């Protein structure tokens, strides 16, 4: 894995959270995107080399809605940039990690993504992401 690509934060109200993070970071949100397959609306910020993704739910049974209902708003996942997501998924499978999808799926911000179950990673949901070139 190369570097942390972004940190995902689950929020209840995306509009309010965008305003607050714009004030906090002193920079504007550079992109908003709906990912229908994940039932989320997302908003991205850059701070230097780092990225923050705010996520709000578009349906009551989405991963983000369940997360907020159970744990409240807060850090939802840490995403790592990888060069070859297929190779990295194979490597993690062989290491015994439980992947939450069999094959990479399309995520926000032009990425192929795959999640690793938080039960295997000390309670942290990990995302692999590879830029679609
Ligand atoms: N971080 C840490 N723990 C989490 C978690 C998260 N983000 N989401 C759920 N959990 C915990 C639950 O609290 C639960 O813990 P306990 O067993 O101690 O109660 C455990 O994981 C299993 O939860 P579950 O109720 O069995 O399963 P869920 O239906 O809540 O699903 C998960 C959990 C991670 C499998 C599911 O959220 C998933 O598949 N996530 C991947 C997809 C995703 O998160 N999409 C949204 C983001 C999309 C994007 O970034 O674009």
PDB file of C-alpha atoms in Angstrom, residues 15 69 85 112 125:
ATOM      1  CA  UNK A  15     -24.546  20.615   3.632  1.00  0.00           C
ATOM      2  CA  UNK A  69     -27.357   5.006  14.175  1.00  0.00           C
ATOM      3  CA  UNK A  85      -6.088  -3.364  -6.368  1.00  0.00           C
ATOM      4  CA  UNK A 112     -11.802   1.294  -7.914  1.00  0.00           C
ATOM      5  CA  UNK A 125     -12.915  -0.151   8.343  1.00  0.00           C
TER       6      UNK A 125
END
